[in-house]
Structures are given as structure tokens and as C-alpha cells.
XYZ file of C-alpha atoms in Angstrom:
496
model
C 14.430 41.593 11.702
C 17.465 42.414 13.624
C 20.402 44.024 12.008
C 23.459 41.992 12.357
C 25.247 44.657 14.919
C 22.159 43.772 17.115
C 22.963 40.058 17.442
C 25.041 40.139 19.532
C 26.360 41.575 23.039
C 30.165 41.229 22.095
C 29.528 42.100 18.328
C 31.092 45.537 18.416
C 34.966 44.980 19.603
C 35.505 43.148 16.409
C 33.499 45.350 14.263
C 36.573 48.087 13.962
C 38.493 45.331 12.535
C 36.878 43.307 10.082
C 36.849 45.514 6.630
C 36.084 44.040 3.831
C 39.052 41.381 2.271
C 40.760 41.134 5.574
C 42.632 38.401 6.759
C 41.764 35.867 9.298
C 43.262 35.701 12.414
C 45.590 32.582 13.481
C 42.805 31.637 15.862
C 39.873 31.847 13.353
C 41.558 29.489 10.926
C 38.796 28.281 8.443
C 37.901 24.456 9.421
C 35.992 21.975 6.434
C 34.423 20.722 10.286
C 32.903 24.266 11.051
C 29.067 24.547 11.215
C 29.505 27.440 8.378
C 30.973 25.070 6.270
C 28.772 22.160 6.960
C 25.502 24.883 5.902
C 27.690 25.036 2.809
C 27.936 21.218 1.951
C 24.195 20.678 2.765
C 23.262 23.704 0.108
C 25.710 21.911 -1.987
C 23.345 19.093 -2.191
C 20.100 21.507 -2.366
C 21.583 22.761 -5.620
C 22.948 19.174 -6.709
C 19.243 18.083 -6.437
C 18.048 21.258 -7.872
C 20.434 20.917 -11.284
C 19.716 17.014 -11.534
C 16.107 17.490 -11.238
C 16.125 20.497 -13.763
C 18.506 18.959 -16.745
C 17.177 14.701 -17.078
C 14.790 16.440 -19.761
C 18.149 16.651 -21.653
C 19.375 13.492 -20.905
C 16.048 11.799 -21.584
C 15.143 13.591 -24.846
C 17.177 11.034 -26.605
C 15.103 8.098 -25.551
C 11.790 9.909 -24.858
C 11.617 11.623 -28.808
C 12.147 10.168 -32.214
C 13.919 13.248 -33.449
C 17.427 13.508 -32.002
C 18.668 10.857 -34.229
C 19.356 13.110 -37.482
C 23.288 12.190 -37.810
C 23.905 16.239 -38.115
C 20.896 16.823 -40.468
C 18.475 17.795 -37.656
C 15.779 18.807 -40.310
C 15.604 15.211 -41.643
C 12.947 12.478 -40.435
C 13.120 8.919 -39.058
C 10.817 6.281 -38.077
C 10.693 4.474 -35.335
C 12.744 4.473 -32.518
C 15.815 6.032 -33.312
C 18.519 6.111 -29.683
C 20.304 3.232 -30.103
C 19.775 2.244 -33.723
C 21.923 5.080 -35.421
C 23.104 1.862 -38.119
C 20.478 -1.146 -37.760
C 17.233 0.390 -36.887
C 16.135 -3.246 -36.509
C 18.687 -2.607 -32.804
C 16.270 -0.287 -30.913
C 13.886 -2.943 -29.166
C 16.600 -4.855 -28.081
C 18.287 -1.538 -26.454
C 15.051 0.479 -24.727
C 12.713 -0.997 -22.882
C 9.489 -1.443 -24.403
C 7.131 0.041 -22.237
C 8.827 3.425 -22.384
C 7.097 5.595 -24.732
C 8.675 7.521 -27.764
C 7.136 10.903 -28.789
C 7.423 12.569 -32.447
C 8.882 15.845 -31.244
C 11.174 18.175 -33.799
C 14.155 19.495 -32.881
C 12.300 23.090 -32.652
C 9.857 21.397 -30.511
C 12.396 20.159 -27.872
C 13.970 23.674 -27.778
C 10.973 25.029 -26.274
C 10.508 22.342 -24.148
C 13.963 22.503 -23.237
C 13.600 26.253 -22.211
C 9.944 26.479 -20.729
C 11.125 25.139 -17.409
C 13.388 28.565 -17.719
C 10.015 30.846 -17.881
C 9.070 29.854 -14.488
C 12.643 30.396 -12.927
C 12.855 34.212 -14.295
C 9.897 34.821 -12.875
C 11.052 33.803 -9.256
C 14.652 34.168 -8.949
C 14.518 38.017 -8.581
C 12.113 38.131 -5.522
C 12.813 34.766 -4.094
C 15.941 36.584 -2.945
C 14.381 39.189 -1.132
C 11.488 37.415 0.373
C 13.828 34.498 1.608
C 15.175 37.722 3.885
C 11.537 38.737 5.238
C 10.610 34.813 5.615
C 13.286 32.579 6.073
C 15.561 30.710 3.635
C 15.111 27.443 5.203
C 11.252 27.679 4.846
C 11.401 29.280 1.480
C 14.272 26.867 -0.455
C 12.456 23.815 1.668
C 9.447 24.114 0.280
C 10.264 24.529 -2.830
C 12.575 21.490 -3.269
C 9.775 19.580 -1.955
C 7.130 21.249 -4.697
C 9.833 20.578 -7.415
C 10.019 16.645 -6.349
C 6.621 16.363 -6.046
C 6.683 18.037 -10.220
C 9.323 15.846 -11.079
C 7.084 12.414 -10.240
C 4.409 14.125 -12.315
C 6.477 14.422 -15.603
C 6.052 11.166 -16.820
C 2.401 11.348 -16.559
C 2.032 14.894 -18.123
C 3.951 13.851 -21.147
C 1.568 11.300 -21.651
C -1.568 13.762 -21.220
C 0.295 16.034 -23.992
C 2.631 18.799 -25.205
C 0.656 20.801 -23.079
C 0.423 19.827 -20.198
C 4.796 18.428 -19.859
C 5.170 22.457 -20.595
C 3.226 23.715 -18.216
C 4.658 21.343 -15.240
C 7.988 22.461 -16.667
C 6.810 25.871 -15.828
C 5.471 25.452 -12.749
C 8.185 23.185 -11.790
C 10.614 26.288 -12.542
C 8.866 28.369 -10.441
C 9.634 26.123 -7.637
C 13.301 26.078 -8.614
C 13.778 29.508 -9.128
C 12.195 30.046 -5.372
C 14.844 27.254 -4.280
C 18.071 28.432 -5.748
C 16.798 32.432 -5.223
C 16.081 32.175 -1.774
C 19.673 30.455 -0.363
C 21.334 33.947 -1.389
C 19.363 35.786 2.001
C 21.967 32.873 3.404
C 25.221 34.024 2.599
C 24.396 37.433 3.645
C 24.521 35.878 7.380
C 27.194 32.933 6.905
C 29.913 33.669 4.754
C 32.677 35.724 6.562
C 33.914 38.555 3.755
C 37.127 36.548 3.583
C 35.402 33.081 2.978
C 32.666 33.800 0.636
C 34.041 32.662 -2.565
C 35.237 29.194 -1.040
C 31.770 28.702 1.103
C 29.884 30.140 -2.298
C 31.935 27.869 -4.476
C 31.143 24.785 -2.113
C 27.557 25.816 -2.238
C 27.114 26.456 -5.977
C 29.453 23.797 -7.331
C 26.963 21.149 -6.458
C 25.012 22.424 -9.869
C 27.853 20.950 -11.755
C 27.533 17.566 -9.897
C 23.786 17.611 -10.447
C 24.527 18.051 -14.095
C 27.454 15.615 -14.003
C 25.384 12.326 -11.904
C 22.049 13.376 -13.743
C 23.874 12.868 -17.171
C 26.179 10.584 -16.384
C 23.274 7.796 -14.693
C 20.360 8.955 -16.792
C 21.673 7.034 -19.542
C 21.871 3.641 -17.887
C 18.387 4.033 -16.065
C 16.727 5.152 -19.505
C 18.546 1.834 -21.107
C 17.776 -0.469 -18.208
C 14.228 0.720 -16.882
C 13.110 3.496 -19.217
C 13.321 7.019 -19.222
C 9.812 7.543 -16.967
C 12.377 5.929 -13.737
C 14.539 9.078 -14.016
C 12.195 11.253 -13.033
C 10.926 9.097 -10.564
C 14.204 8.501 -9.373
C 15.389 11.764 -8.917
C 12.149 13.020 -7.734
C 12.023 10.502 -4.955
C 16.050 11.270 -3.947
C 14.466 15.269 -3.884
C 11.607 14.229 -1.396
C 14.312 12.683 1.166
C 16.830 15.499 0.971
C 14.254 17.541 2.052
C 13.947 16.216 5.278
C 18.168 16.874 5.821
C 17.146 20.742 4.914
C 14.957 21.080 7.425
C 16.573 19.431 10.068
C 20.067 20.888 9.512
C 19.470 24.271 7.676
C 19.192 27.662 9.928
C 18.473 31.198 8.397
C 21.596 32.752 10.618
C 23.973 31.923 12.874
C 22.019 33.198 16.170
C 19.419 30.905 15.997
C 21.724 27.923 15.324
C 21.071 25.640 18.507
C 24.362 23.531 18.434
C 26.602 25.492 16.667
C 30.301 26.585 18.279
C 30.130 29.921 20.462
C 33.748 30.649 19.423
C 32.626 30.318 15.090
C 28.759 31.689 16.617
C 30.595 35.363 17.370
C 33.550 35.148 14.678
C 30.592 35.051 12.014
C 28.273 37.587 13.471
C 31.315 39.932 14.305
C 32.947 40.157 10.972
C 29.535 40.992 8.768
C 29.102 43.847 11.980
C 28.974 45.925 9.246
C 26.509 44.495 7.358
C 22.527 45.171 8.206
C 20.048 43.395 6.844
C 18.645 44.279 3.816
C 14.945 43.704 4.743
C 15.477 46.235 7.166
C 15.932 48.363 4.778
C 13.866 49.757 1.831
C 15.624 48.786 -1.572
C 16.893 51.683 -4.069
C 15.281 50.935 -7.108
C 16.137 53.398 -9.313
C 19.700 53.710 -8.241
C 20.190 50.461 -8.942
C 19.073 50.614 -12.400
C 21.666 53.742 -12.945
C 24.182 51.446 -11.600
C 26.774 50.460 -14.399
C 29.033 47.728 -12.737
C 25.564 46.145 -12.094
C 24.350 46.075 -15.444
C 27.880 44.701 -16.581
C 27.528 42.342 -13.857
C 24.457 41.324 -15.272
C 24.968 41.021 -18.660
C 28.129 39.162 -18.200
C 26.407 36.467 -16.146
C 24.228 36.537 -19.206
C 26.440 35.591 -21.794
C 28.333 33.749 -19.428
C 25.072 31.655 -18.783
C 24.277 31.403 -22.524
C 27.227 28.955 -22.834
C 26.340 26.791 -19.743
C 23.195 26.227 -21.236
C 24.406 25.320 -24.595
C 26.635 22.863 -22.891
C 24.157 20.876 -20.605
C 21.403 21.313 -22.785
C 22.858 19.970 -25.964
C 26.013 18.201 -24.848
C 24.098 14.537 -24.687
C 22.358 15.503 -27.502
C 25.652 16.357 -29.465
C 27.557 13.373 -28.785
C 24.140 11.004 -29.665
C 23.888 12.795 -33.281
C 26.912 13.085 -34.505
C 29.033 10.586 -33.675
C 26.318 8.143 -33.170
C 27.581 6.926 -29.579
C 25.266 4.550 -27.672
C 22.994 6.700 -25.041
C 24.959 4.419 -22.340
C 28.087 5.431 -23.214
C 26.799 8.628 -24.048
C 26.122 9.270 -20.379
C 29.374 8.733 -19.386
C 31.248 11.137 -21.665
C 28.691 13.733 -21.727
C 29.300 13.672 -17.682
C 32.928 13.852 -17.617
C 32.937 17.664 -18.513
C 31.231 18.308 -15.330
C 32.745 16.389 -13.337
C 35.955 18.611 -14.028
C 33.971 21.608 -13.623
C 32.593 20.775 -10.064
C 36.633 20.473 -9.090
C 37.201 23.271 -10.636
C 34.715 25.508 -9.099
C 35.497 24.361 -5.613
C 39.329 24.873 -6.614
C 38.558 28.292 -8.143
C 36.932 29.738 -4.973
C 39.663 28.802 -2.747
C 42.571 30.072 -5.230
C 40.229 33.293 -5.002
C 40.603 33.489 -1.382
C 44.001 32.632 -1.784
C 44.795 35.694 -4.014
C 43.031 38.074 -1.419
C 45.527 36.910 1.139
C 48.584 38.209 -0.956
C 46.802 41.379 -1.277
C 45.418 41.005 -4.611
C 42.792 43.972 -5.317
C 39.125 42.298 -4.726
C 38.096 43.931 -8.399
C 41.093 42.004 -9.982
C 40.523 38.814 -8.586
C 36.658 38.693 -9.391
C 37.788 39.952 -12.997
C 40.524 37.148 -13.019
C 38.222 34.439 -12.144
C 35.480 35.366 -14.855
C 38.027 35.599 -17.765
C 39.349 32.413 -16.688
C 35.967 30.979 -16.509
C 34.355 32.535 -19.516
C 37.411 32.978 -22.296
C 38.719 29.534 -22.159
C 35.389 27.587 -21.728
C 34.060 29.889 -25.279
C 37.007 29.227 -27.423
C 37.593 25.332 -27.061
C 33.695 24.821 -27.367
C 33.626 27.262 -30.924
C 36.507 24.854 -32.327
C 34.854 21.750 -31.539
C 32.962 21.294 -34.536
C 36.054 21.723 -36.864
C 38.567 19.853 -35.081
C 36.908 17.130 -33.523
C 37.343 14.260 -35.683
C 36.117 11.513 -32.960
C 33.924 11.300 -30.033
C 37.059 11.059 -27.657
C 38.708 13.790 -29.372
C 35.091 15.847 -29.034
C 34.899 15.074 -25.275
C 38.429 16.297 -24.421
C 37.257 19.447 -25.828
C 33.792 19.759 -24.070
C 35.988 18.975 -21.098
C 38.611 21.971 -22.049
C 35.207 23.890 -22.146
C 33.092 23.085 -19.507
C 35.425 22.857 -16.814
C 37.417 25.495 -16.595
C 33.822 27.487 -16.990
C 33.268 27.428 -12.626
C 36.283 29.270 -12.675
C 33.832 32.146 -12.945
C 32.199 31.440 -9.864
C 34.084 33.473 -7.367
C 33.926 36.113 -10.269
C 30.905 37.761 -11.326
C 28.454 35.219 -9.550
C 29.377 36.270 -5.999
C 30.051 40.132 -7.605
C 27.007 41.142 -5.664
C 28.090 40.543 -2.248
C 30.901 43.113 -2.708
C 29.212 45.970 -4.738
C 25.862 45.568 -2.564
C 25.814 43.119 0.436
C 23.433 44.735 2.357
C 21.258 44.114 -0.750
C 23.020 41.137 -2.075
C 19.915 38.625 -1.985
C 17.893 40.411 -3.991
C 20.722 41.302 -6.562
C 22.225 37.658 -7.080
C 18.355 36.443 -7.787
C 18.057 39.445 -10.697
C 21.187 39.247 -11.918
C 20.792 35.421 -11.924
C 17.454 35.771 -13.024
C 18.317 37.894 -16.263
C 20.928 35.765 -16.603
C 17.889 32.565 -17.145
C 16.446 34.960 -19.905
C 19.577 32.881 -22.049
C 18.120 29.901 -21.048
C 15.230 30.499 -22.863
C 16.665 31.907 -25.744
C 19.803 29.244 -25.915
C 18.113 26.307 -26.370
C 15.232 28.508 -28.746
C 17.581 29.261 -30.818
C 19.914 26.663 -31.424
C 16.906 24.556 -32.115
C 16.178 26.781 -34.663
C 19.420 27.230 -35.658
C 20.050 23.281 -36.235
C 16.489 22.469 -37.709
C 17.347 25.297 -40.936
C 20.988 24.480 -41.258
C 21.745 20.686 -41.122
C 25.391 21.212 -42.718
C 26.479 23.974 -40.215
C 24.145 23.872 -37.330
C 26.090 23.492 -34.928
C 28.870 25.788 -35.981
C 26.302 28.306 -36.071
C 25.678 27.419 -32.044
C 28.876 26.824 -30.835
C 29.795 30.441 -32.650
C 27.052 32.587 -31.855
C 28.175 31.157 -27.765
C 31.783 32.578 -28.428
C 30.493 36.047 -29.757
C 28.071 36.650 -27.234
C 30.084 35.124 -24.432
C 32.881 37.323 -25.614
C 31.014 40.292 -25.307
C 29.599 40.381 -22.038
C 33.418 39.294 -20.629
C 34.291 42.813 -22.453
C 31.817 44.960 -20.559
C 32.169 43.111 -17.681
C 35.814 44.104 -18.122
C 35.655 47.620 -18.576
C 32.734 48.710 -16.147
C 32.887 45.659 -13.831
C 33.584 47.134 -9.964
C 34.067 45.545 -6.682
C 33.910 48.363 -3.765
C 30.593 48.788 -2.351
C 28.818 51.124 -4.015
C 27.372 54.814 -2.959
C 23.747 53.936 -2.971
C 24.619 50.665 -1.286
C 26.076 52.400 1.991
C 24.621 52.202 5.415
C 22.691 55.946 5.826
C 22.893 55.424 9.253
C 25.344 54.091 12.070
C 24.215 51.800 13.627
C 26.004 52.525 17.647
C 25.528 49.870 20.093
């Protein structure tokens, strides 16, 4: 593949002035109408259907098992069907439909299958990176929307067949997903302008939150109204049609973009001059496991990704159990968290650019974002359970928590594309992808955690979050870099 300094004819008499955070110039004045941006709002909606499509187990789970009714005392038992009959049990065939089946799964046993769809992610989001770069990001993330729809359809039908068989589509079905949200990376390595990226990333990324936030927020009403089976067909049939918008609007790079502007066509390719391809280019291995802002990097977006999970994972679940709110309702106000946090995150990425512009360091402003996106978020969730003496009051704090939490997104989530762009793909899928490693384990263990301790359970969650949250924020603090690094550095000039 071509390096980026090969693109183009005119490429070079821009290259001596585009360094890293530097400004635009009154002629290249961003536009929400540019083609750049519009590859941004169309991968917003990849990773809105990617989110949705990976979180309506959570939404679901309160209608599909018996066992989330336990009014705090998750190691108790119930019989029949518990969602909306949290005072007359003699309520629950008027509120689900009857048709939709209810499966005797503990607490424990929803953890894991909370977390297997996680397995399949980790295993992809490392690689998917890179090979998006050798084959294309609009083949790669395309087809494996399109696998992940096709997955979704089957989940109704798998759960019926057994415990078995729902885990292993969950694990196949992250596979898919991990190659989906992996492989856009390889884009922003050819789209995003160094003194754009954290409003085009934030664009991009913030339609997770709005997955998690329509997902929640509508999963409740179709459960009540159809049954729980028509979310997954639902959202699995939305996936199957936004496919077609990928691959008719979706390019790898901005040469072999058929209608885009000439004028935005050399403005892109002339400011990442600098920048080769990183499949031209053998990856260094070993120095990047010596590399200490990377580990921080990654083992902040580790703890930082230990909270998100606790907070779409268990946030419907919360609300249903102890404050015994109908699932309807319980749609509603387990969405409104996320709804601030998508407006937050798209907020947060352009204050980030914003900062750059009055000559803010780049290492201050990623480190500014993350502790506004990861301090916050931890400390209003670890207070919930002994302040909140209502639902409403307990919403207003999982709002206080989850939305400042995309604050974080122009911090250590982007992180890569400054300490290593020419390897940036492959770093934001393994740093992303140890990051999943807490999806597994979050859900794992606050099952556990609330099946041995009905009293405190979810104390115990909410503080084991802050702790660990806390302490990747501290390393990320003291090792965390921005300037790209030694081992990360062109060997060679490229000279046109």
C-alpha cells in the first residue's frame, strides 16, 4: 500500500507545515458538511448499531430470567415470573407477553453470560486493527456488522436450544464485533487531520453511548409490548440495513473517495504527509512491550472500561431490583445517563481541540480529558448506594456518573494516535482489546460479588469500580505521554 506522501502530486508543499497540534488555516476551516466529517457520522452509526446490538442482553435479562427480581438479596429465589410483579406476583401475566419465555438463570449465571460475548471481542480487537490496514476497513467492519446482525436474529432461537448454545453465539457474535469496532481505527489513520482527531474520533465513538442509550431506553417497551425475542430481531434487522449505507458511503482513504471535494481531498492527505502507513511497515513488537506510556495507556483504558461496564451492564438491572421500578419505566431512566454521555463525548472532543488552539500541551489535554472522564464518573457511582434514597435521586447520580465518563474520549482512547500513529490501528485494537479483558471480569465478578453478599452487594461493586478506576487514572497520570515515541519514528525519509 502506498504511503501517504505517495498520494499525492501536491502532497509535499504542505508537508513542512503541518506538525503535529497545529492550527488550521482560515481557508481549511473544519465544516460538519465535509466528506471527513460525514465518514465520521456514518461510523457513528456503525458503532451505535454495534453497542445496541451488544448490550439488549442487559436490557432483556430482566424479562428473559426469573432471577433479577431479588429486591437487593440477589442470593434469594422466586417463582414465577418475577419483572413486573416486584409486590403482586399475581401482576406479571398481565405485564409480559405470554409467549415470551422466562429462563431460571442465577445471578452468577447471567454474569457469564453477560461477559462471554466479551471473549470473542478480545480475541479480535487487537488484529482487526492491523488487518483492516492490509485489507480494507470498509470490507473488514462491513462484514462484520452484517455477521453480527445475522447473530443477533439467532439469539432468540439459541436461548431456546440452551445455555450452551446463547454462549457460544455470544461468542461468536463478539468476534464479529470486535472485527467491526477494531478495524475502523486503520480509518482514522487516513481521515482525521492531527488537529481534528479528537472531534472526528469523538463523533465516531460517541455513537456507543447512543447505542447504549436507544437500546436501553426502547428495549423496555418492546420486551413489555411484544416480548423480549422482538429486540433482537429488531435490532438485528436495523443492523442488516445499515449495512448497505456502509458500503455504499464508507471509503478506506481519502484518494479513492470518488465524489469527495479536491480542496478537503489534498488538505487531508497533506497534513498526515508525515504519516506512512503502518502496513508498510513491519511492527516493533518488543519495543512496544518496553513501552511505559503504553502500558499506562493501557491499563488506564482498563480500569477506565471496568466502570463502563458496570454501568451498562447492571444499570437496568440496578434500578429493576432495588427500587422495584416497572421494566418500562425502567428503560427510560436507565437511558437517560447515556444520553448525557453521548453529549458529552461529542462536547469533550471539541473542547479538546479547543484547548490545542490556545496552545495547551497535547500531553495535558489528553490527561485533562481522562481525569475528567474517569474521577468524576467513579466517585458519584461509589456513593450511590448510600445516598440514594429513591429511584430519581439514584438516576441523577448514574447520570453524574455516566456522563461526564466520554469526557475521556479525547483522552486516553485516541492516546495512540499521538504516541504511535504510524502504528495507531493496531495499538487502539490492543489497548482496547485489554481493555475488554474488564468486561469479562466486571460483570464475573459483580455477579459473584452480589450472589454472596445480599446486604452489601452492590457497595462491594460500585467500590471495587472506584479503587480500580482510581488506580489506573494514577499511572496513567504519572507515565502517561503524548509525543511520538522513539521506536514509533519514520527510519526513513520518505523524499518525493
Amino acid at each position: 500500500m502506498a504511503t501517504m506522501t505517495e498520494l499525492s502530486p501536491t502532497a509535499g508543499k504542505y508537508s513542512q507545515d503541518v506538525q503535529g497540534d497545529e492550527k488550521l488555516s482560515p481557508g481549511k476551516a473544519p465544516s460538519l458538511c465535509s466528506t471527513r466529517y460525514g465518514i465520521a457520522f456514518i461510523t457513528h452509526l456503525c458503532n451505535f448499531i454495534i453497542m445496541a446490538q451488544n448490550i439488549i442482553m442487559n436490557i432483556t435479562m430482566v424479562t428473559m430470567a426469573n432471577s433479577t427480581n431479588h429486591q437487593s438479596q440477589f442470593n434469594s429465589s422466586t417463582e414465577g415470573l418475577p419483572v413486573d410483579s416486584f409486590d403482586d406476583p399475581n401482576n406479571s401475566p398481565k405485564s409480559l407477553p405470554a409467549g415470551a419465555p422466562v429462563y431460571d438463570w442465577s445471578p452468577q449465571i447471567q454474569g457469564i453470560i453477560f461477559s462471554s460475548i466479551n471473549y470473542g471481542v478480545i480475541l479480535t480487537l487487537a488484529p482487526s486493527g492491523y488487518l483492516a490496514g492490509r485489507v480494507g476497513t470498509k470490507r473488514m467492519v462491513g462484514a462484520a456488522l452484517l455477521g453480527s446482525s445475522f447473530l443477533v436474529l439467532f439469539t432468540p432461537l439459541a436461548a431456546d436450544l440452551g445455555l450452551g448454545f446463547l454462549i457460544a453465539t455470544r461468542i461468536l457474535q463478539g468476534v464479529r464485533l470486535g472485527l467491526g469496532y477494531g478495524g475502523q481505527f486503520a480509518l482514522w489513520e487516513r481521515w482525521s487531520p492531527p488537529n481534528e482527531r479528537s472531534r472526528l474520533c469523538s463523533i465516531a465513538f460517541s455513537g456507543m453511548m447512543l447505542g447504549s442509550c436507544i437500546a436501553i431506553l426502547l428495549g423496555g417497551n418492546i420486551s413489555q409490548a411484544l416480548g423480549w425475542p422482538f429486540v433482537f430481531y429488531i435490532f438485528g434487522g436495523v443492523g442488516c440495513v445499515s449495512c448497505l449505507l456502509w458500503f455504499v458511503l464508507i471509503y478506506d482513504d481519502p484518494v479513492t473517495h470518488p465524489w469527495m471535494n479536491i480542496t478537503e481531498k489534498e488538505y487531508i492527505i497533506s497534513s498526515l504527509a508525515q504519516q506512512v502507513s503502518s502496513s508498510k511497515q513491519p511492527l516493533p513488537i518488543k519495543a512496544m512491550v518496553r513501552c511505559l506510556p503504553l502500558w499506562s495507556l493501557c491499563f488506564c483504558c482498563f480500569s477506565h472500561q471496568w466502570l463502563i461496564n458496570i454501568m451498562v451492564v447492571y444499570t437496568p438491572t440496578y434500578i429493576s431490583s432495588v427500587f422495584n421500578v416497572d421494566i418500562r419505566d425502567s428503560g427510560f431512566l436507565s437511558a437517560l445517563p447515556f444520553i448525557c454521555a453521548r453529549v458529552v463525548g461529542i462536547l469533550g472532543g471539541y473542547l479538546a481541540d479547543f484547548l490545542l488552539t490556545k496552545n495547551f500541551r497535547l500531553v495535558t489535554v489528553r490527561k485533562i480529558a481522562t481525569v475528567l472522564g474517569s474521577l468524576s464518573s467513579s466517585a458519584s457511582l461509589v456513593v450511590l448506594p448510600y445516598v440514594a434514597s429513591s429511584y430519581i435521586t439514584a438516576v441523577s447520580l448514574l447520570t453524574l456518573s455516566c456522563g461526564p465518563s466520554l469526557f475521556s474520549q479525547p483522552g486516553i482512547y485516541i492516546n495512540a494516535l499521538d504516541i504511535a500513529p504510524r502504528h495507531s490501528s493496531f495499538l487502539m485494537g490492543a489497548s482496547r482489546g485489554f481493555a475488554q479483558i474488564s468486561a469479562i471480569l466486571a460483570p464475573t465478578v459483580s455477579g459473584f460479588l452480589l450472589s454472596q453478599d445480599p446486604e452489601f452487594g452492590w457497595r462491594n461493586v460500585f467500590s471495587l469500580s472506584f479503587a480500580i478506576n482510581t488506580l489506573g487514572l494514577i499511572l496513567y497520570l504519572i507515565f502517561g505521554k503524548a509525543d511520538v515515541q522513539d521506536w514509533a519514528k519514520e527510519r526513513k525519509l520518505t523524499r518525493l
